[in-house]
Every structure is written in structure tokens, then in C-alpha cells.
Tab-separated table of C-alpha atoms in Angstrom:
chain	number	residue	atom	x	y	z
A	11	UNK	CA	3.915	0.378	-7.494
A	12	UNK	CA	6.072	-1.682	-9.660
A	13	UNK	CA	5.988	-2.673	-13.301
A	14	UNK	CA	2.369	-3.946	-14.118
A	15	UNK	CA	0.430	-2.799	-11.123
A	16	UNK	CA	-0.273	-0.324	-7.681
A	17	UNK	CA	-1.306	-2.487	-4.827
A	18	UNK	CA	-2.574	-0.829	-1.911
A	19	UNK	CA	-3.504	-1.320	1.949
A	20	UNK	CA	-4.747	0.438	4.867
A	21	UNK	CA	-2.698	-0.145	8.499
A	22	UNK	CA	-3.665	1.210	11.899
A	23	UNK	CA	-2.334	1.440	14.648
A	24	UNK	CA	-0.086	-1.185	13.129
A	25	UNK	CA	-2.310	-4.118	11.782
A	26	UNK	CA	-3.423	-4.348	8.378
A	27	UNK	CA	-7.030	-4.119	7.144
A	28	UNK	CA	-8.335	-7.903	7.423
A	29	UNK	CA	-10.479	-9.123	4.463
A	30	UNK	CA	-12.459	-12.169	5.472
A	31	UNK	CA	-13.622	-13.697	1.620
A	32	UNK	CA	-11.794	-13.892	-1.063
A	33	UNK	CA	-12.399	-15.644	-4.365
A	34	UNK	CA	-10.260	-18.895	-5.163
A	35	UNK	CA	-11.267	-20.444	-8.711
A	36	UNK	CA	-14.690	-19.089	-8.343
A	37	UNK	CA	-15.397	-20.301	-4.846
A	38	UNK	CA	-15.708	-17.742	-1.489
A	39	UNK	CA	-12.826	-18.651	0.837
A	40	UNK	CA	-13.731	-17.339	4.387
A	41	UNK	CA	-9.941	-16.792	5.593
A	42	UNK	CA	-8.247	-13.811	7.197
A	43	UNK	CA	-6.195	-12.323	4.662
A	44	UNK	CA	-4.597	-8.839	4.145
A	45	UNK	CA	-7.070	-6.665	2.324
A	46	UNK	CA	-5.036	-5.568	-0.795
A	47	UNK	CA	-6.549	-3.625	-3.597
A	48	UNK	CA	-4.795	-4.051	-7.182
A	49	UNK	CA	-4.985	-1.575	-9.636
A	50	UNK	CA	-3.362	-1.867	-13.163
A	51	UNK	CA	-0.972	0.699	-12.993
A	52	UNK	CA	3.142	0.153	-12.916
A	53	UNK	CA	5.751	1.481	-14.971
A	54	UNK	CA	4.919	-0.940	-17.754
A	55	UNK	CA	1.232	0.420	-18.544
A	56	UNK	CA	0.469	1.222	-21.922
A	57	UNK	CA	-1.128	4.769	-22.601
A	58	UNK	CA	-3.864	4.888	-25.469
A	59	UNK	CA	-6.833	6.372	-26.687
A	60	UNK	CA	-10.077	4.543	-25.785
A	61	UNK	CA	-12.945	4.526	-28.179
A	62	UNK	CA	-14.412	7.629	-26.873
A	63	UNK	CA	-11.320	9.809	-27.685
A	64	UNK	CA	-9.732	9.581	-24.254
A	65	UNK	CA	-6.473	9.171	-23.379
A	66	UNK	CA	-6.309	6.066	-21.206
A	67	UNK	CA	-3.468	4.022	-18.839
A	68	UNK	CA	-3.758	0.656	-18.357
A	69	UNK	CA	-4.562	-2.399	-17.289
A	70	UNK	CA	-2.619	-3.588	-20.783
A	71	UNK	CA	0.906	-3.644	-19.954
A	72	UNK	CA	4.100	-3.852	-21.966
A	73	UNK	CA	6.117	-6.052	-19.035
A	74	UNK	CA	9.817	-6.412	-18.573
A	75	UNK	CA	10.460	-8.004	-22.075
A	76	UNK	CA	10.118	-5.873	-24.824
A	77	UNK	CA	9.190	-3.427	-21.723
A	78	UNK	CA	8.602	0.284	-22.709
A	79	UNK	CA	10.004	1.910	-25.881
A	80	UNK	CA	12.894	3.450	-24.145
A	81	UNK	CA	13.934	0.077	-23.324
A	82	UNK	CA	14.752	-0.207	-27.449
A	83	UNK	CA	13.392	-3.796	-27.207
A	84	UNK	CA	10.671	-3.445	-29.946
A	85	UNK	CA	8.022	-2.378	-28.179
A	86	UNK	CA	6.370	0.814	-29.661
A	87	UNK	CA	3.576	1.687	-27.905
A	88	UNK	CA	3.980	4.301	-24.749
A	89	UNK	CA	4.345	3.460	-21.223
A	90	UNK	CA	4.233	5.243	-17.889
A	91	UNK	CA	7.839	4.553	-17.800
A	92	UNK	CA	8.255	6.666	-21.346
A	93	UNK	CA	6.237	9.181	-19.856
A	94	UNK	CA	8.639	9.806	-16.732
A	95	UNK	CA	11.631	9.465	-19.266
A	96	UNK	CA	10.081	12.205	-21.171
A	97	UNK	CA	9.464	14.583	-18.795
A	98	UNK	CA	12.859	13.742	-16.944
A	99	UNK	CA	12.042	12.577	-13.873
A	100	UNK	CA	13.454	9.273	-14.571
A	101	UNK	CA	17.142	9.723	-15.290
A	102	UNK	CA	16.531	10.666	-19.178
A	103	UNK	CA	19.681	8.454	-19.997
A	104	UNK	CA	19.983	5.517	-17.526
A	105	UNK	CA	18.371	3.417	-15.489
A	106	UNK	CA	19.795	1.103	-12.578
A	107	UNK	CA	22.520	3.175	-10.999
A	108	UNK	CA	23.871	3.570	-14.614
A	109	UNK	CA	23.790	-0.402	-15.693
A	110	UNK	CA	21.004	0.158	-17.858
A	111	UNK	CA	20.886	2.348	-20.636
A	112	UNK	CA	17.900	4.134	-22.222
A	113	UNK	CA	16.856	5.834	-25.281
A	114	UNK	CA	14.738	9.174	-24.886
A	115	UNK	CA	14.378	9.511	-28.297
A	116	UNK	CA	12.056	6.732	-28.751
A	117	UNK	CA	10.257	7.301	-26.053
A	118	UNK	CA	9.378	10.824	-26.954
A	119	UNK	CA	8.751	9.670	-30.914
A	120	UNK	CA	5.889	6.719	-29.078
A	121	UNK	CA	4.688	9.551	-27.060
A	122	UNK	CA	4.638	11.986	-29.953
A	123	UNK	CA	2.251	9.607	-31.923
A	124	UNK	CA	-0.087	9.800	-29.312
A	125	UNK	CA	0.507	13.815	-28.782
A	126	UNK	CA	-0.779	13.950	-32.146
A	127	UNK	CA	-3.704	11.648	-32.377
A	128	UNK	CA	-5.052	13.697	-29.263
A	129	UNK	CA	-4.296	16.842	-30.795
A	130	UNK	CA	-2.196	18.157	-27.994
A	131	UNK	CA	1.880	18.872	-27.595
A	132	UNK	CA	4.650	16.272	-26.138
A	133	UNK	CA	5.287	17.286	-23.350
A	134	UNK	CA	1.215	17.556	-22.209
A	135	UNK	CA	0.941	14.426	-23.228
A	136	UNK	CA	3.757	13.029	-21.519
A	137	UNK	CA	2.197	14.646	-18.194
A	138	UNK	CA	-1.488	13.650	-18.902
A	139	UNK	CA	-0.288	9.754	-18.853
A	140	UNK	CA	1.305	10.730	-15.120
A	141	UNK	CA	-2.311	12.361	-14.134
A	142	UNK	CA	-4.273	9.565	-15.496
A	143	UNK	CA	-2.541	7.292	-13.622
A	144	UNK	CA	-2.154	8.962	-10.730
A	145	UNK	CA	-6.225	9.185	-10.543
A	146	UNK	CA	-6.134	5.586	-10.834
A	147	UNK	CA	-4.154	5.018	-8.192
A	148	UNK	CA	-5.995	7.853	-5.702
A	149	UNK	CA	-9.186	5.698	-6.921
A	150	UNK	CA	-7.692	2.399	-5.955
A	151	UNK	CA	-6.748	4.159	-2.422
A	152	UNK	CA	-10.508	5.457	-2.097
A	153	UNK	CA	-11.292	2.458	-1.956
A	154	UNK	CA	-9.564	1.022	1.324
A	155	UNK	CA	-10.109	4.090	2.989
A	156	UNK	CA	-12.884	6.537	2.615
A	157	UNK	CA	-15.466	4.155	1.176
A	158	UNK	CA	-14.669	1.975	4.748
A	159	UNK	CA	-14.803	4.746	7.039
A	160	UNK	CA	-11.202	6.257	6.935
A	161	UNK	CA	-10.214	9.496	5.972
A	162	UNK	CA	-6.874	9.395	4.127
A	163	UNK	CA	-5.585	12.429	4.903
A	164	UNK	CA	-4.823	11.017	8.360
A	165	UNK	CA	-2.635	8.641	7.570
A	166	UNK	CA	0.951	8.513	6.199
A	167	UNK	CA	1.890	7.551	2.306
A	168	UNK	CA	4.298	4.564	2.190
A	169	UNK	CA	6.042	4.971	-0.983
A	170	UNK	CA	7.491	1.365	-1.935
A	171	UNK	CA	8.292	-1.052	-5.603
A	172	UNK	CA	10.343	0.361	-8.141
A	173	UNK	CA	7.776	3.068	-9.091
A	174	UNK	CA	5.973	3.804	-6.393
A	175	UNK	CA	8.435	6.535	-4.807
A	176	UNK	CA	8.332	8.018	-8.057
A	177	UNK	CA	4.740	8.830	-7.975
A	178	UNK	CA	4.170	9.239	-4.588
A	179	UNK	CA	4.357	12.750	-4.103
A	180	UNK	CA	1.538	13.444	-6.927
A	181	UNK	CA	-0.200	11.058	-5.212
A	182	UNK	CA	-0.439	12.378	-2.077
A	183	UNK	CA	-1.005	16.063	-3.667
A	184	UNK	CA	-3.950	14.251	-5.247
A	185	UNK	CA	-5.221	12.680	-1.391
A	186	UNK	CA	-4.265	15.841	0.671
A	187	UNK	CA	-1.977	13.040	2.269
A	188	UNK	CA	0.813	15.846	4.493
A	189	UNK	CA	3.156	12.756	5.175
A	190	UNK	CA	5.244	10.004	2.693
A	191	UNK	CA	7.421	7.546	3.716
A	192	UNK	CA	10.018	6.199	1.715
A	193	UNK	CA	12.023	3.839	2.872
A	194	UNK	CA	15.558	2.859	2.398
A	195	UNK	CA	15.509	0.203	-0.859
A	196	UNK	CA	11.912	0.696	-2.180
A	197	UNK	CA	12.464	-1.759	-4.859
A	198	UNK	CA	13.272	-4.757	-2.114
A	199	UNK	CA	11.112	-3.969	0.925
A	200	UNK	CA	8.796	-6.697	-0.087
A	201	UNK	CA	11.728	-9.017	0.155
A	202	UNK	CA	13.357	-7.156	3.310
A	203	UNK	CA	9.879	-7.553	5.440
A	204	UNK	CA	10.598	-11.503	5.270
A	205	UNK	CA	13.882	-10.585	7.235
A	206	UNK	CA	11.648	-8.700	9.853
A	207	UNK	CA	8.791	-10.277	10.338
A	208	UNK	CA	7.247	-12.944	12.819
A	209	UNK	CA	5.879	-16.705	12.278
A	210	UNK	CA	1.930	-16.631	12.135
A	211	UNK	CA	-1.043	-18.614	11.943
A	212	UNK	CA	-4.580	-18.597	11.629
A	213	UNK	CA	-7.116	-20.726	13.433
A	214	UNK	CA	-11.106	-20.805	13.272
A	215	UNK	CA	-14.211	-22.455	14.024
A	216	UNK	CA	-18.107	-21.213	13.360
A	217	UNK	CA	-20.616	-21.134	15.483
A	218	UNK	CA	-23.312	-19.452	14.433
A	219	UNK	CA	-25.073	-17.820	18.089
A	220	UNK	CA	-27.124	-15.090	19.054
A	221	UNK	CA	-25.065	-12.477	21.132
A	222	UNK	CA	-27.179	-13.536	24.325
A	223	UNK	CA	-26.045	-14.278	27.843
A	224	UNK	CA	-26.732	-18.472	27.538
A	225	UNK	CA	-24.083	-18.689	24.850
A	226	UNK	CA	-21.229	-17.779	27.433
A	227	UNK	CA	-20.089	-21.650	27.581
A	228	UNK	CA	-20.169	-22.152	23.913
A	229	UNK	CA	-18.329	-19.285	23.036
A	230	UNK	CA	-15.258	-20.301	25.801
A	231	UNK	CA	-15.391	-24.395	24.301
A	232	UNK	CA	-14.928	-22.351	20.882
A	233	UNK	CA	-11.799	-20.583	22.080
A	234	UNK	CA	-10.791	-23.777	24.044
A	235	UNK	CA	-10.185	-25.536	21.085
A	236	UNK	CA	-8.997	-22.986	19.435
A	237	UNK	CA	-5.951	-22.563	21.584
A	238	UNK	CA	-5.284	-25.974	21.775
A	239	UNK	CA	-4.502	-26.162	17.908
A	240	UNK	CA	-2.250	-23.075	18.275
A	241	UNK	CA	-0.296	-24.651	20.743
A	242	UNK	CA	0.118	-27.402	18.533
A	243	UNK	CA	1.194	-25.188	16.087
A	244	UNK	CA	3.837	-23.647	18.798
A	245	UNK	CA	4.928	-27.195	19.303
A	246	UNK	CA	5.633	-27.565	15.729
A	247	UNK	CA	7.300	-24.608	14.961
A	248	UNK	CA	9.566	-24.816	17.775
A	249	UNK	CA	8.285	-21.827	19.517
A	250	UNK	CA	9.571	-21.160	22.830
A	251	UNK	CA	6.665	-19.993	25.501
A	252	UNK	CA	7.611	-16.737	25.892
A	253	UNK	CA	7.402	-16.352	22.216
A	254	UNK	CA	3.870	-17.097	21.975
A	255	UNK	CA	1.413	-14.127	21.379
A	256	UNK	CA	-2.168	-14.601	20.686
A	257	UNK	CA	-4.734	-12.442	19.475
A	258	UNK	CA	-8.359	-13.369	19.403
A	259	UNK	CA	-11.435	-11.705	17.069
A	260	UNK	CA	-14.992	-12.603	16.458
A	261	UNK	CA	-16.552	-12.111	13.467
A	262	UNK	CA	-20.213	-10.280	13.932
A	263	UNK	CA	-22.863	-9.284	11.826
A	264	UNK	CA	-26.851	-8.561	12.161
A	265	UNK	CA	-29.270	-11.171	11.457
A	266	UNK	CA	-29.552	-11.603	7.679
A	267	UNK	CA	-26.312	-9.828	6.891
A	268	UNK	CA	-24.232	-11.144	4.010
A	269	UNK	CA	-20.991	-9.623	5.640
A	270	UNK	CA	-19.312	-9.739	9.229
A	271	UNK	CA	-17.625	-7.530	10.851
A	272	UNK	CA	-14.080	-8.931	13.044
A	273	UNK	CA	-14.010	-7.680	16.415
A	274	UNK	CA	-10.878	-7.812	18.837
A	275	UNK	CA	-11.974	-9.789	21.637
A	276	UNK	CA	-9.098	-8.818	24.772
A	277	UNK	CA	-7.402	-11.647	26.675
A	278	UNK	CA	-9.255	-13.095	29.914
A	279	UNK	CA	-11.422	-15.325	31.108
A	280	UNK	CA	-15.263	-15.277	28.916
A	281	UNK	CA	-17.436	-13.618	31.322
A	282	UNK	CA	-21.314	-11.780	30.960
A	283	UNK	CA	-19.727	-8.430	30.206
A	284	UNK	CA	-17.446	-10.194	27.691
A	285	UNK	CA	-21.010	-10.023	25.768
A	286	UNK	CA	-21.655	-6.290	26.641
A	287	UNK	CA	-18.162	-5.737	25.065
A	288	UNK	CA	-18.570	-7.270	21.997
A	289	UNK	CA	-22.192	-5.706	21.213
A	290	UNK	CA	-20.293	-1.897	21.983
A	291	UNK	CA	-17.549	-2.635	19.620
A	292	UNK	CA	-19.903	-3.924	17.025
A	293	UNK	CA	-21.781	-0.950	17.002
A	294	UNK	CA	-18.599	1.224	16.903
A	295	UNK	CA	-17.246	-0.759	13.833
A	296	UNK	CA	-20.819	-1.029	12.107
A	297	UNK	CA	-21.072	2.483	12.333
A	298	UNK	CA	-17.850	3.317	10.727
A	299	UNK	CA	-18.204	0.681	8.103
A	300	UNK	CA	-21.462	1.743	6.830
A	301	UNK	CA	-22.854	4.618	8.434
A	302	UNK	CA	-25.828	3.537	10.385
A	303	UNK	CA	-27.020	0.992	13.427
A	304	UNK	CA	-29.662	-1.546	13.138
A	305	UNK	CA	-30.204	-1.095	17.234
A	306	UNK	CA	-33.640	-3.154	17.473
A	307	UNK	CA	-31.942	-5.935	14.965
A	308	UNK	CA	-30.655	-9.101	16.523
A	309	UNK	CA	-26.718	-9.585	16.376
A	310	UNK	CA	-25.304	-12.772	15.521
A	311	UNK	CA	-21.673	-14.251	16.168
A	312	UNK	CA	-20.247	-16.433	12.881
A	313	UNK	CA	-16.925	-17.393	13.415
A	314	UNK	CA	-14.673	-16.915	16.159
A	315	UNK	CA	-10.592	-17.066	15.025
A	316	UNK	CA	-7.230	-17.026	16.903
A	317	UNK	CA	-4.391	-15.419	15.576
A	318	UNK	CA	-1.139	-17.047	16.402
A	319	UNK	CA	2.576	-15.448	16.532
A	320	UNK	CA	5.663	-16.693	17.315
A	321	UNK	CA	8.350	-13.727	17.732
A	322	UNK	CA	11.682	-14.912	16.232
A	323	UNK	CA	15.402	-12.986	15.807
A	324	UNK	CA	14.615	-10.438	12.743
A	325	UNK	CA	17.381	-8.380	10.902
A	326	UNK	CA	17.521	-5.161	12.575
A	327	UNK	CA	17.724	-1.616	10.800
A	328	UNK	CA	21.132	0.307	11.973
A	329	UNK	CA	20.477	3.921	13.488
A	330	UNK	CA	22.382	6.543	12.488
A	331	UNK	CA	23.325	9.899	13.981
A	332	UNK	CA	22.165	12.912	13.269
A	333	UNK	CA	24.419	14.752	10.835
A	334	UNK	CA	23.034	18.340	10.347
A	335	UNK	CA	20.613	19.494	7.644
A	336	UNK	CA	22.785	20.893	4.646
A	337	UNK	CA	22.238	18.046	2.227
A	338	UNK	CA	24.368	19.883	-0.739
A	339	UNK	CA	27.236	16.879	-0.262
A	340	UNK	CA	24.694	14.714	-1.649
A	341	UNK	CA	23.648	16.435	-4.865
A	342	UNK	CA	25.073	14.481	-8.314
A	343	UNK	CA	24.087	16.994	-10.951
A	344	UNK	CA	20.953	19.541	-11.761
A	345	UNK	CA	18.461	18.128	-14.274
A	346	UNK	CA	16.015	19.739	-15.827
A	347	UNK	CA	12.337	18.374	-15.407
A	348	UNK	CA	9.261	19.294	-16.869
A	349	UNK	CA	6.868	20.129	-13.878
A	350	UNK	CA	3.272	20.437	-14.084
A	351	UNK	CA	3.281	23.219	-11.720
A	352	UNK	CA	5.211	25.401	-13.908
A	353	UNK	CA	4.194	24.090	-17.263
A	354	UNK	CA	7.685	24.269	-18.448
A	355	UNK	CA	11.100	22.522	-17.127
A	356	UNK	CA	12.760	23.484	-14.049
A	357	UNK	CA	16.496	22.974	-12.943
A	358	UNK	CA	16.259	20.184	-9.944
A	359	UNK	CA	18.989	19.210	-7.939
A	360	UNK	CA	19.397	15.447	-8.039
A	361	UNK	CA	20.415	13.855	-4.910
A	362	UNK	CA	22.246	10.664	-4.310
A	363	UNK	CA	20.212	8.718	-1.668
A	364	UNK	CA	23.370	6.735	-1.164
A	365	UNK	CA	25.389	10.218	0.159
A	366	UNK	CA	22.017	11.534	2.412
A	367	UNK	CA	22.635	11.090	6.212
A	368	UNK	CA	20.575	11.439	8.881
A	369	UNK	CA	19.201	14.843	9.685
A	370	UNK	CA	19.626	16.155	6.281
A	371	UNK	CA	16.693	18.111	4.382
A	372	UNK	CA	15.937	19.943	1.422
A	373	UNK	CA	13.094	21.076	-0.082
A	374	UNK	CA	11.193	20.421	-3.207
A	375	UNK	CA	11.633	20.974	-6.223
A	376	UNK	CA	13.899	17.978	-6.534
A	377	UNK	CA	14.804	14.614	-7.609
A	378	UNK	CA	16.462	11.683	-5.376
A	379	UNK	CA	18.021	8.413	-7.272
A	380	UNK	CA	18.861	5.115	-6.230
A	381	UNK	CA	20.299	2.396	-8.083
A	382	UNK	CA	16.030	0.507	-7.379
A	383	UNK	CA	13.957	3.833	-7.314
A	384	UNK	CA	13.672	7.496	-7.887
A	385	UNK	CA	12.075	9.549	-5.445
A	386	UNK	CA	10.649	12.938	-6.719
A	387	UNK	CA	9.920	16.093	-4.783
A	388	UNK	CA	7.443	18.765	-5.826
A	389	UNK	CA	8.024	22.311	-5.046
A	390	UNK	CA	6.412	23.185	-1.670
A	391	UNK	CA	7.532	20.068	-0.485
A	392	UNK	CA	10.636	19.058	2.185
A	393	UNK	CA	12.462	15.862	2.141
A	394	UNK	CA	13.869	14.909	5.559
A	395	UNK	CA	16.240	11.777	6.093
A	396	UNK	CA	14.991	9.893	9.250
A	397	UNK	CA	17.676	8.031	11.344
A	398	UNK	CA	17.153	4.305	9.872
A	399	UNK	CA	16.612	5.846	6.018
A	400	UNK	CA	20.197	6.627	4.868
């Protein structure tokens, strides 16, 4: 979650969710992709009343420049950002470590325009703009999970952007989600996966075949070529041999179906039960995409693809030792904030995350503050600092 937007993903067992289509100046684009889902709400979405009365967040937003009222830049109406100012679980004074000032008091007059139009009190207001965009983004993760077949509450919430530790905790309330992850510099991660991350490319021919046993030598000419354009690829890139992964998938569907499904085809020679293989693992992915088998309908196979790696050095993450769990050296100052829970504000400890070492934890109610996030933790909750997190 950053300024004008939530995008969200699903990962198992450490690979994204793959889309296969996506829409490029009006045209389909059949490409492996990561399946993200883009909602429009970030720190910078305006809250108003839609013509029905309703207090609405979003998609509209006021950007970095004017930004939100507390910004003093000239914008007036509220944002989600005004909202968390408000209610004090921003830092109700600065922003940035202290390098950027803000002023509550517009915020709250913005905020107080809209209390009134909707007939309710500040501070309700302020927290109805958090729940209305919360929804929004439990919708937008509804979507990548449960309508595909997953159940979110067994997965963990990774809490990253500017905003998006800031949220996540309501967010996860809203899910039933038991586990968030925030990770060291929220605001940068984006720019810190470059550091860790591997060379890839994508390779892929169609062939459109009936999953029957006389296709066996087409389907290994398919992959043949296939691997020879990775390992020009290797060649290009420099990568050594024992840097080389590769990761093949075919993309299946029933006769007649608009959509395939990718399925994982394991390394080794393309033999008959390669066939019996792919039809099981179809089945198993139909069924948890939509809920049903077509057993007496043919299967087809559309486009087999090769995913090429090449492992390079990455920055590493330093581990630290564990250093006991009082966490009461780390505390900066209590702050009240206005909690839902209680209807009313609450004194919460604020915690440097720049003073937390390994081992520490403490338990919700509380707030945590870095110079490129704010991490909030709701009563009932426990904060622990992993090793590589401090």
C-alpha cells in the first residue's frame, strides 16, 4: 500500500500466482506475468460522499503534490492519510523520522466537513474512512485468493509500501489472517528485492494437441526448442552452467475452454506416464480453480513455456542474535490513539523500530515508527522481532 493504490498477490510455497493474459492497448497478451490485483486505495485517497449518501474512499486521489490536507499544500479535501493523522496513528505532528512536518488541525477541519455532511462526529468519521478502505482492500485480496481456490486465513500478511504496515493489522482482523510480516524498510522493499533477486526469462511455443499418447514426440520437439533458446539466453547473459535452473509448465484447458490452466511439468525425459501426470494435475488444479471436473470432456494442451533462471551474488540480510524479550529500551514516548475497539483514545507506547532487536516482543495495543512506515498493533495482538527484522 503506498500513496494512490493497494496492490496485492498470492505466493505459495514460494512462487507467485502466474496470470497468463493481460491487456496491452486493448489487445490480449498471452505472457506469464505475476498476477497482481490493484485496488485504489493508498494514503492519498480522497474520502467523499457518493450520490447515494455514502461515505466513499477512492479511486480519486490527492497524490504527492498538493497531497492530503495535513500536508498544508492546498489541498482540502480528506485523505486516508488525514484520517490516520486524526486518529493518531500517524505521528499527529511529523512525518519522515521528523523531516516532515504536519498540520492536524487541517486535517481534522477537512475531516470535520465531512463529519458533518454525514451527520456523524470527528472522530467516527475519521475511523469510517480507515474501515472503508480497509474493506476495499480485504475485497481486492478476495479476489486472488478465495474466489481461486485459496483460503486466506492460511497464509501470512506481508505488510509492505509506505502505508501498508499501517493498515495491516485491520486488515488481517478483517481476513482472520493469525500471521503479518513486516519487514525491515517497508517503504523500499520493492527496490531492495532488485538486490535479491535472480536473472529470468520466459520462453514459449503453442501447440495446440489432444492430451493423447501419439503426441509424445511433439510435445519433446516443443521442449527441444524450447531449451535451446534458453541456452541462448544463458549464453548471453553470461550465465555460468551451474547457474542455470529451469522450470517447465504446460498450459491445459478442456476442449472449448476460453482459459488454461499452467501445470508444472517435473524434469526428465517425456515419457507415456508424462501424459498420465499431466491429466492428474489438471484435474487437481481444475478442481480448485473452479469447483468441478469435466471427466468425459477432452483435454487439450495450448502452450508449453520454459522458465529460465540464472542465480547471481544477491545482497544478503545480516542475522542478528537473540537479545531477550523486554522491548521497553525501544519505546520513544506514549501517544494517545483513538481505537475502534474502545471507541475512545488509548495511551500506546510508541516504539522505535530502529532500537528493537532480535527476540524482543510486546503486545498490542501499540504503535511502531520508522523514518518510511508506521506499523500499528491492535490490542490482542503481539509484535515479535525476527532475527533479520531489526
Amino acid at each position: 500500500m503506498g500513496g494512490t493504490s493497494t496492490d496485492v498477490a498470492l505466493l505459495k510455497a514460494g512462487e507467485a500466482r502466474l496470470a497468463s493474459e493481460a491487456i496491452v492497448h486493448g489487445y490480449p497478451i498471452k505472457a506469464p506475468m505475476l498476477d497482481i490485483h490493484t485496488v485504489g486505495a493508498g494514503g492519498g485517497s480522497i474520502a467523499s460522499i457518493d450520490s447515494g449518501g455514502l461515505l466513499k474512499v477512492g479511486p480519486r486521489s490527492c497524490g504527492a503534490d498538493p497531497g492530503p490536507v495535513c500536508y498544508a499544500k492546498g489541498n482540502v479535501e480528506p485523505a486516508v492519510t488525514d484520517a490516520n493523522i486524526v486518529l493518531q496513528t500517524l505521528n499527529p505532528r511529523y512525518l519522515l523520522g521528523g523531516r516532515m512536518p504536519v498540520r492536524q488541525d487541517l486535517a481534522k477541519e477537512a475531516i470535520g466537513r465531512l463529519a458533518a455532511e454525514l451527520g456523524l462526529d470527528l472522530m467516527e468519521t475519521a475511523q469510517g474512512i480507515i474501515s472503508v478502505v480497509t474493506a476495499n482492500m480485504a475485497k481486492a485480496i478476495r479476489v486472488i485468493s478465495v474466489q481461486r481456490g485459496h483460503d486466506p486465513r492460511d497464509y501470512t500478511l506481508m505488510a509492505f509500501g509506505g502505508a501498508g504496515p499501517l493498515h495491516a493489522a485491520r486488515l488481517a482482523k478483517e481476513l482472520d489472517i493469525k500471521r503479518i510480516l513486516v519487514p525491515l524498510n517497508p517503504g523500499i522493499l520493492c527496490a531492495m528485492g532488485l538486490l535479491l533477486t535472480d536473472l529470468r526469462a520466459d520462453f514459449a511455443t503453442t501447440r495446440l494437441l489432444p492430451l493423447e499418447p501419439d503426441v509424445l514426440a511433439e510435445v519433446e520437439r516443443a521442449f527441444a526448442t524450447l531449451n535451446q533458446q534458453a541456452a541462448a539466453w544463458f549464453a548471453g547473459e553470461a550465465i555460468a552452467a551451474d547457474a542455470r535452473r529451469l522450470l517447465r509448465t504446460v498450459d491445459m484447458r478442456y476442449a472449448g475452454q476460453n482459459y488454461e490452466l499452467a501445470i508444472p511439468l517435473p524434469d526428465g525425459p517425456i515419457a507415456p506416464d508424462t501424459l498420465g501426470l499431466l491429466a492428474r494435475e489438471f484435474a487437481d488444479a481444475h478442481q480448485r480453480m473452479y469447483g468441478f471436473l469435466a471427466d468425459n470432456e477432452p483435454v487439450q494442451l495450448v502452450t508449453f513455456r520454459l522458465e529460465a533462471t540464472g542465480l547471481v551474488s544477491k545482497a544478503t540480510l545480516r542475522e542478528h542474535p537473540p537479545a531477550g524479550a523486554d522491548a521497553s529500551h525501544a519505546i520513544r514516548e506514549s501517544r494517545d490513539v483513538w481505537l475502534a475497539e474502545s471507541r475512545d483514545f488509548v495511551a500506546c507506547p510508541v516504539y522505535a523500530r530502529e532500537q528493537l532487536k532480535a527476540g524482543n516482543r510486546f503486545s498490542g495495543p501499540a504503535i511502531v515508527e520508522q523514518m518510511d512506515a508506521t506499523t500499528v498493533v491492535l490490542p490482542g495482538m503481539t509484535a515479535t522481532v525476527d532475527s533479520t527484522s531489526t
